[in-house]
Short mmCIF file of C-alpha atoms in Angstrom, two decimals:
data_model
loop_
_atom_site.label_atom_id
_atom_site.label_comp_id
_atom_site.label_asym_id
_atom_site.label_seq_id
_atom_site.Cartn_x
_atom_site.Cartn_y
_atom_site.Cartn_z
CA UNK A 1 136.21 96.72 161.62
CA UNK A 2 139.94 95.56 161.72
CA UNK A 3 138.25 92.08 162.22
CA UNK A 4 136.32 92.35 159.09
CA UNK A 5 139.22 93.70 157.17
CA UNK A 6 141.52 90.87 158.42
CA UNK A 7 138.70 88.15 157.32
CA UNK A 8 138.79 89.75 153.84
CA UNK A 9 142.46 90.01 153.76
CA UNK A 10 142.71 86.19 154.41
CA UNK A 11 140.17 85.43 151.61
CA UNK A 12 142.32 87.25 149.09
CA UNK A 13 145.59 85.88 150.26
CA UNK A 14 144.17 82.35 149.67
CA UNK A 15 143.37 83.32 146.25
CA UNK A 16 146.89 84.66 145.48
CA UNK A 17 148.33 81.52 146.98
CA UNK A 18 146.32 79.36 144.67
CA UNK A 19 147.51 81.41 141.73
CA UNK A 20 151.04 81.18 143.02
CA UNK A 21 150.66 77.37 143.05
CA UNK A 22 149.02 77.46 139.46
CA UNK A 23 145.84 76.16 140.97
CA UNK A 24 142.46 77.54 140.27
CA UNK A 25 141.27 79.78 143.31
CA UNK A 26 138.10 78.40 144.94
CA UNK A 27 135.96 80.20 147.61
CA UNK A 28 134.16 77.92 150.15
CA UNK A 29 131.32 78.38 152.57
CA UNK A 30 128.81 76.51 154.46
CA UNK A 31 125.75 75.48 152.31
CA UNK A 32 123.03 77.98 153.52
CA UNK A 33 119.95 75.90 151.95
CA UNK A 34 120.45 72.56 153.09
CA UNK A 35 118.29 71.32 155.75
CA UNK A 36 120.86 68.70 156.88
CA UNK A 37 123.09 71.56 157.86
CA UNK A 38 120.46 73.06 160.49
CA UNK A 39 119.73 71.95 164.10
CA UNK A 40 116.66 73.09 165.80
CA UNK A 41 117.05 74.29 169.47
CA UNK A 42 114.01 75.54 171.45
CA UNK A 43 116.07 78.40 172.87
CA UNK A 44 117.33 79.88 169.52
CA UNK A 45 115.33 78.27 166.54
CA UNK A 46 116.96 77.10 163.29
CA UNK A 47 120.71 77.34 163.59
CA UNK A 48 123.60 76.09 161.28
CA UNK A 49 125.54 73.33 162.70
CA UNK A 50 129.42 73.52 163.03
CA UNK A 51 131.15 71.45 160.40
CA UNK A 52 128.23 71.87 157.72
CA UNK A 53 128.39 70.72 154.38
CA UNK A 54 129.93 73.32 152.29
CA UNK A 55 129.74 74.71 148.77
CA UNK A 56 132.61 75.67 146.53
CA UNK A 57 132.52 78.48 144.25
CA UNK A 58 135.22 77.73 141.61
CA UNK A 59 137.07 80.09 139.34
CA UNK A 60 137.83 77.43 136.65
CA UNK A 61 134.22 76.15 136.07
CA UNK A 62 131.86 77.88 133.68
CA UNK A 63 128.64 77.49 136.06
CA UNK A 64 130.46 79.37 138.90
CA UNK A 65 133.21 81.50 137.45
CA UNK A 66 131.02 84.65 137.23
CA UNK A 67 129.71 84.14 140.71
CA UNK A 68 133.48 83.81 141.95
CA UNK A 69 134.26 86.96 140.13
CA UNK A 70 131.12 88.95 141.56
CA UNK A 71 131.83 87.73 144.99
CA UNK A 72 135.53 89.04 144.81
CA UNK A 73 134.13 92.42 143.35
CA UNK A 74 131.71 92.75 146.23
CA UNK A 75 134.31 91.78 148.84
CA UNK A 76 136.52 94.55 147.37
CA UNK A 77 133.52 97.22 147.82
CA UNK A 78 133.00 95.97 151.43
CA UNK A 79 136.71 96.29 152.10
CA UNK A 80 136.74 100.05 150.85
CA UNK A 81 133.56 100.79 152.90
CA UNK A 82 134.83 99.28 156.26
CA UNK A 83 138.23 101.18 155.76
CA UNK A 84 136.54 104.76 154.93
CA UNK A 85 133.76 103.95 157.66
CA UNK A 86 131.00 104.45 154.83
CA UNK A 87 127.81 102.46 154.53
CA UNK A 88 125.88 101.41 151.50
CA UNK A 89 122.48 99.76 150.83
CA UNK A 90 122.22 96.36 148.89
CA UNK A 91 120.38 98.81 146.40
CA UNK A 92 123.48 101.00 146.10
CA UNK A 93 125.87 98.31 145.34
CA UNK A 94 123.55 96.80 142.60
CA UNK A 95 123.19 100.21 140.89
CA UNK A 96 126.68 100.97 141.32
CA UNK A 97 126.83 98.35 138.15
CA UNK A 98 123.75 96.99 137.02
CA UNK A 99 124.97 95.61 133.79
CA UNK A 100 127.73 93.68 135.73
CA UNK A 101 125.55 92.29 138.53
CA UNK A 102 122.47 91.43 136.45
CA UNK A 103 119.94 91.59 139.03
CA UNK A 104 119.10 92.90 142.67
CA UNK A 105 118.55 89.25 143.93
CA UNK A 106 122.08 88.23 142.56
CA UNK A 107 123.50 91.06 144.71
CA UNK A 108 121.56 90.07 147.75
CA UNK A 109 122.46 86.41 147.64
CA UNK A 110 126.22 87.11 147.22
CA UNK A 111 125.97 89.59 150.27
CA UNK A 112 124.45 86.69 152.41
CA UNK A 113 127.05 84.17 151.09
CA UNK A 114 130.00 86.56 152.01
CA UNK A 115 128.46 87.13 155.62
CA UNK A 116 128.28 83.30 155.74
CA UNK A 117 131.69 82.93 154.53
CA UNK A 118 133.44 85.32 156.79
CA UNK A 119 131.21 84.40 159.61
CA UNK A 120 130.46 88.14 160.14
CA UNK A 121 127.07 89.61 160.61
CA UNK A 122 125.90 91.54 157.38
CA UNK A 123 125.59 95.02 159.32
CA UNK A 124 129.42 94.73 160.38
CA UNK A 125 130.15 94.44 156.52
CA UNK A 126 128.84 98.08 156.41
CA UNK A 127 126.09 96.88 154.01
CA UNK A 128 122.58 98.07 155.01
CA UNK A 129 119.05 96.77 153.61
CA UNK A 130 116.42 98.84 152.54
CA UNK A 131 113.94 98.62 155.19
CA UNK A 132 110.01 98.02 154.19
CA UNK A 133 108.76 97.47 157.91
CA UNK A 134 106.80 100.04 160.00
CA UNK A 135 106.47 100.33 163.81
CA UNK A 136 103.77 102.19 165.87
CA UNK A 137 102.70 102.63 169.37
CA UNK A 138 104.22 102.96 172.95
CA UNK A 139 107.87 103.48 171.95
CA UNK A 140 110.60 106.06 171.95
CA UNK A 141 114.42 105.70 170.80
CA UNK A 142 116.84 107.58 169.63
CA UNK A 143 118.67 107.01 166.31
CA UNK A 144 122.61 106.50 165.64
CA UNK A 145 122.67 110.32 164.31
CA UNK A 146 121.00 111.53 167.63
CA UNK A 147 117.36 112.01 166.09
CA UNK A 148 114.81 111.26 168.69
CA UNK A 149 111.94 108.89 167.44
CA UNK A 150 108.57 109.17 169.22
CA UNK A 151 106.20 106.37 167.73
CA UNK A 152 103.51 106.97 170.32
CA UNK A 153 102.00 110.61 169.05
CA UNK A 154 102.25 109.75 165.36
CA UNK A 155 99.08 109.24 163.73
CA UNK A 156 101.26 107.36 160.88
CA UNK A 157 103.61 104.69 161.53
CA UNK A 158 107.49 105.24 161.68
CA UNK A 159 109.76 103.23 159.11
CA UNK A 160 111.59 100.56 160.89
CA UNK A 161 115.21 102.19 161.20
CA UNK A 162 117.85 100.91 158.79
CA UNK A 163 120.74 100.78 161.50
CA UNK A 164 118.99 98.76 164.40
CA UNK A 165 122.50 98.17 165.98
CA UNK A 166 122.67 101.99 166.44
CA UNK A 167 119.47 102.75 168.02
CA UNK A 168 119.73 103.60 171.79
CA UNK A 169 117.78 104.70 174.79
CA UNK A 170 114.46 102.69 174.09
CA UNK A 171 111.66 103.46 176.25
CA UNK A 172 108.40 102.11 176.54
CA UNK A 173 105.38 101.39 178.65
CA UNK A 174 103.92 98.79 176.42
CA UNK A 175 102.42 95.72 178.04
CA UNK A 176 103.01 93.37 174.64
CA UNK A 177 104.49 93.62 171.06
CA UNK A 178 101.79 92.77 168.34
CA UNK A 179 103.44 91.68 164.89
CA UNK A 180 100.99 92.28 162.10
CA UNK A 181 101.52 90.34 159.04
CA UNK A 182 100.02 92.53 156.54
CA UNK A 183 100.24 96.36 155.82
CA UNK A 184 96.44 96.88 155.34
CA UNK A 185 95.49 95.17 158.60
CA UNK A 186 98.19 97.18 160.48
CA UNK A 187 97.06 100.44 159.01
CA UNK A 188 93.43 99.40 159.89
CA UNK A 189 94.54 98.99 163.55
CA UNK A 190 96.37 102.15 163.41
CA UNK A 191 93.16 103.92 162.27
CA UNK A 192 91.10 102.32 165.18
CA UNK A 193 93.79 103.79 167.66
CA UNK A 194 94.15 99.99 168.71
CA UNK A 195 97.45 100.42 170.45
CA UNK A 196 96.32 102.85 173.14
CA UNK A 197 92.71 101.76 173.36
CA UNK A 198 93.22 98.19 174.81
CA UNK A 199 96.51 98.67 176.65
CA UNK A 200 99.65 100.48 175.71
CA UNK A 201 101.55 98.07 173.06
CA UNK A 202 103.82 98.41 170.39
CA UNK A 203 102.56 97.29 166.79
CA UNK A 204 105.15 96.02 164.13
CA UNK A 205 104.71 94.87 160.47
CA UNK A 206 107.16 93.50 157.95
CA UNK A 207 104.56 93.98 155.41
CA UNK A 208 104.55 90.16 154.41
CA UNK A 209 107.83 88.19 154.70
CA UNK A 210 109.88 90.44 157.02
CA UNK A 211 112.99 91.99 156.13
CA UNK A 212 116.30 91.74 158.15
CA UNK A 213 115.79 95.04 160.05
CA UNK A 214 112.19 94.23 160.93
CA UNK A 215 113.33 91.05 162.56
CA UNK A 216 116.35 92.61 164.08
CA UNK A 217 114.14 95.21 165.53
CA UNK A 218 111.59 92.45 166.93
CA UNK A 219 114.66 90.97 168.61
CA UNK A 220 115.95 94.32 170.21
CA UNK A 221 112.67 94.95 171.67
CA UNK A 222 112.48 91.59 173.18
CA UNK A 223 115.93 92.02 174.54
CA UNK A 224 115.13 95.58 175.94
CA UNK A 225 111.58 94.87 177.40
CA UNK A 226 110.93 90.97 177.74
CA UNK A 227 107.14 91.51 177.21
CA UNK A 228 105.06 89.08 175.34
CA UNK A 229 105.23 89.14 171.54
CA UNK A 230 101.86 88.09 169.68
CA UNK A 231 101.61 87.45 165.89
CA UNK A 232 98.33 88.38 163.97
CA UNK A 233 98.51 86.50 160.57
CA UNK A 234 96.12 85.12 157.99
CA UNK A 235 94.81 81.57 158.65
CA UNK A 236 96.77 80.03 155.72
CA UNK A 237 100.26 78.26 155.16
CA UNK A 238 101.79 81.60 153.97
CA UNK A 239 100.96 83.59 157.17
CA UNK A 240 102.06 80.42 159.28
CA UNK A 241 105.28 80.40 157.55
CA UNK A 242 106.04 84.28 158.16
CA UNK A 243 105.24 83.66 161.88
CA UNK A 244 107.70 80.93 161.91
CA UNK A 245 110.46 83.36 160.32
CA UNK A 246 109.92 85.46 163.32
CA UNK A 247 109.89 82.85 165.90
CA UNK A 248 112.46 80.18 164.63
CA UNK A 249 114.36 81.91 161.85
CA UNK A 250 114.81 80.86 158.34
CA UNK A 251 117.21 78.12 156.71
CA UNK A 252 119.03 80.75 154.45
CA UNK A 253 119.89 82.94 157.61
CA UNK A 254 120.49 80.18 160.14
CA UNK A 255 124.04 81.18 160.47
CA UNK A 256 122.83 84.51 162.18
CA UNK A 257 119.93 82.80 164.15
CA UNK A 258 121.27 84.11 167.66
CA UNK A 259 120.63 87.79 166.27
CA UNK A 260 117.40 87.18 164.58
CA UNK A 261 114.97 84.71 166.20
CA UNK A 262 112.60 85.28 169.01
CA UNK A 263 111.33 81.67 170.17
CA UNK A 264 109.01 83.27 172.77
CA UNK A 265 106.82 84.60 169.82
CA UNK A 266 103.07 83.60 170.46
CA UNK A 267 100.19 82.85 167.79
CA UNK A 268 97.52 84.99 168.70
CA UNK A 269 95.47 84.78 165.35
CA UNK A 270 93.89 84.09 163.03
CA UNK A 271 93.77 80.49 164.22
CA UNK A 272 92.05 77.88 161.96
CA UNK A 273 89.95 76.93 165.05
CA UNK A 274 88.78 80.50 165.30
CA UNK A 275 87.12 80.12 161.91
CA UNK A 276 84.52 77.51 163.34
CA UNK A 277 84.41 78.89 166.76
CA UNK A 278 83.23 82.38 165.38
CA UNK A 279 81.09 80.96 162.87
CA UNK A 280 82.53 82.70 159.87
CA UNK A 281 80.42 82.33 156.92
CA UNK A 282 81.95 80.06 154.09
CA UNK A 283 81.69 82.72 151.42
CA UNK A 284 84.49 84.57 153.60
CA UNK A 285 86.88 81.53 153.23
CA UNK A 286 89.14 80.76 150.38
CA UNK A 287 89.68 77.08 149.05
CA UNK A 288 93.38 75.95 149.21
CA UNK A 289 95.41 75.71 145.97
CA UNK A 290 97.79 72.91 145.04
CA UNK A 291 100.80 75.49 146.28
CA UNK A 292 99.05 76.11 149.53
CA UNK A 293 99.11 72.11 150.02
CA UNK A 294 102.52 71.84 149.45
CA UNK A 295 103.46 74.68 151.56
CA UNK A 296 101.52 73.20 154.64
CA UNK A 297 102.95 69.67 154.06
CA UNK A 298 106.40 70.97 154.06
CA UNK A 299 105.69 73.20 157.34
CA UNK A 300 104.23 70.03 159.10
CA UNK A 301 107.54 68.23 158.52
CA UNK A 302 109.77 70.68 160.03
CA UNK A 303 111.55 70.15 163.24
CA UNK A 304 110.13 72.73 165.39
CA UNK A 305 106.40 71.70 164.60
CA UNK A 306 107.01 68.41 166.90
CA UNK A 307 107.83 70.76 169.80
CA UNK A 308 104.54 72.72 169.11
CA UNK A 309 101.50 70.21 169.64
CA UNK A 310 98.86 73.17 169.72
CA UNK A 311 100.25 74.38 166.59
CA UNK A 312 100.33 71.28 164.95
CA UNK A 313 96.42 70.79 165.75
CA UNK A 314 95.59 74.04 164.29
CA UNK A 315 97.45 73.03 161.14
CA UNK A 316 95.80 69.77 160.98
CA UNK A 317 92.49 71.72 161.03
CA UNK A 318 93.47 73.70 158.14
CA UNK A 319 94.90 70.66 156.24
CA UNK A 320 91.50 68.53 156.69
CA UNK A 321 89.17 71.70 155.67
CA UNK A 322 91.43 72.71 152.70
CA UNK A 323 90.26 76.31 153.56
CA UNK A 324 92.15 79.42 154.30
CA UNK A 325 91.09 82.73 155.45
CA UNK A 326 92.67 86.37 155.57
CA UNK A 327 92.20 88.54 158.55
CA UNK A 328 89.87 90.46 156.77
CA UNK A 329 87.23 87.79 156.90
CA UNK A 330 86.45 89.01 160.42
CA UNK A 331 84.79 92.13 158.76
CA UNK A 332 82.15 89.87 157.44
CA UNK A 333 81.02 89.81 161.43
CA UNK A 334 81.12 93.57 161.60
CA UNK A 335 83.78 96.35 160.41
CA UNK A 336 85.66 97.04 163.55
CA UNK A 337 85.39 93.42 164.78
CA UNK A 338 88.98 92.72 164.86
CA UNK A 339 89.84 95.72 166.96
CA UNK A 340 86.84 95.95 169.18
CA UNK A 341 86.10 92.15 170.08
CA UNK A 342 88.52 89.87 168.65
CA UNK A 343 91.90 91.12 169.79
CA UNK A 344 90.71 92.45 173.18
CA UNK A 345 88.93 89.14 174.06
CA UNK A 346 92.20 87.17 172.89
CA UNK A 347 94.41 89.35 174.97
CA UNK A 348 91.99 89.30 177.92
CA UNK A 349 91.30 85.46 178.01
CA UNK A 350 94.82 84.09 176.89
CA UNK A 351 93.45 82.85 173.50
CA UNK A 352 96.97 82.25 172.01
CA UNK A 353 99.25 79.29 171.33
#
């Protein structure tokens, strides 16, 4: 915490020095959205390069003066929380003055900017993000306050903890981890008791694009157990994008890649090649939109696709057919095809990439 306080004090001191010299204060941070600042490493994923291009948030420029003021406001709130050892969610910060902040997304962006500027992970700033992910299956752990959590015996999923750093005593007999893109598919597998039928496993869903806590949990489970991690996504560009976030990280959070990415993640399904192999009827497939085409073209250009020739092949099948499918398309074969046939066969015969 002393490191965090010192980092904030240095920023404020810089502001005072500028004012003393009758100069307009400026905050400088690495540009988090510029691909030129990113390098791809197989072992880490997308990470920010040292000496990245920076952006300057000026106090004397109409376009950025408000952002400058909001950054100082949130820095002061973080300073007080670290000093008093209290925590707040991003939501709490927004609701402390909705008129001032204007929107939740403005608060989220500023907190990520501050984390990047100070080079300090967000959870060390005492800011928690609201969790939306679920976990179920063969896993027990103790939360920071001493609460023991057993995901095995629960018929419903457990919410991903909001302080992943604080969980300890993780135990599991799971043979693998299954990341499921969508909540509906996750609930279906839960109803079918999938995680105990095939072999003990841990199931996780970020319910779409994963939040920070879900990604931190996947990473923590990988560090703790070193067991295979598979993803079950829709066969569409959006599903591929989500899988890449778990595996390689995102451009905007590349400054924290070492804590968030799990490059060993494997693509289990739904593969575009499965649609033909299983003879899924065309009525269950959905034609591409212009947005899908653009998203797929952008993914194909990314540096990590060059290191995954088998993935590239699947994406090219999708690009040629201009058709996508949700995991639910498998119910056109039978209502429990996913848990009874598709997943057990894939896991038994190594049908992942």
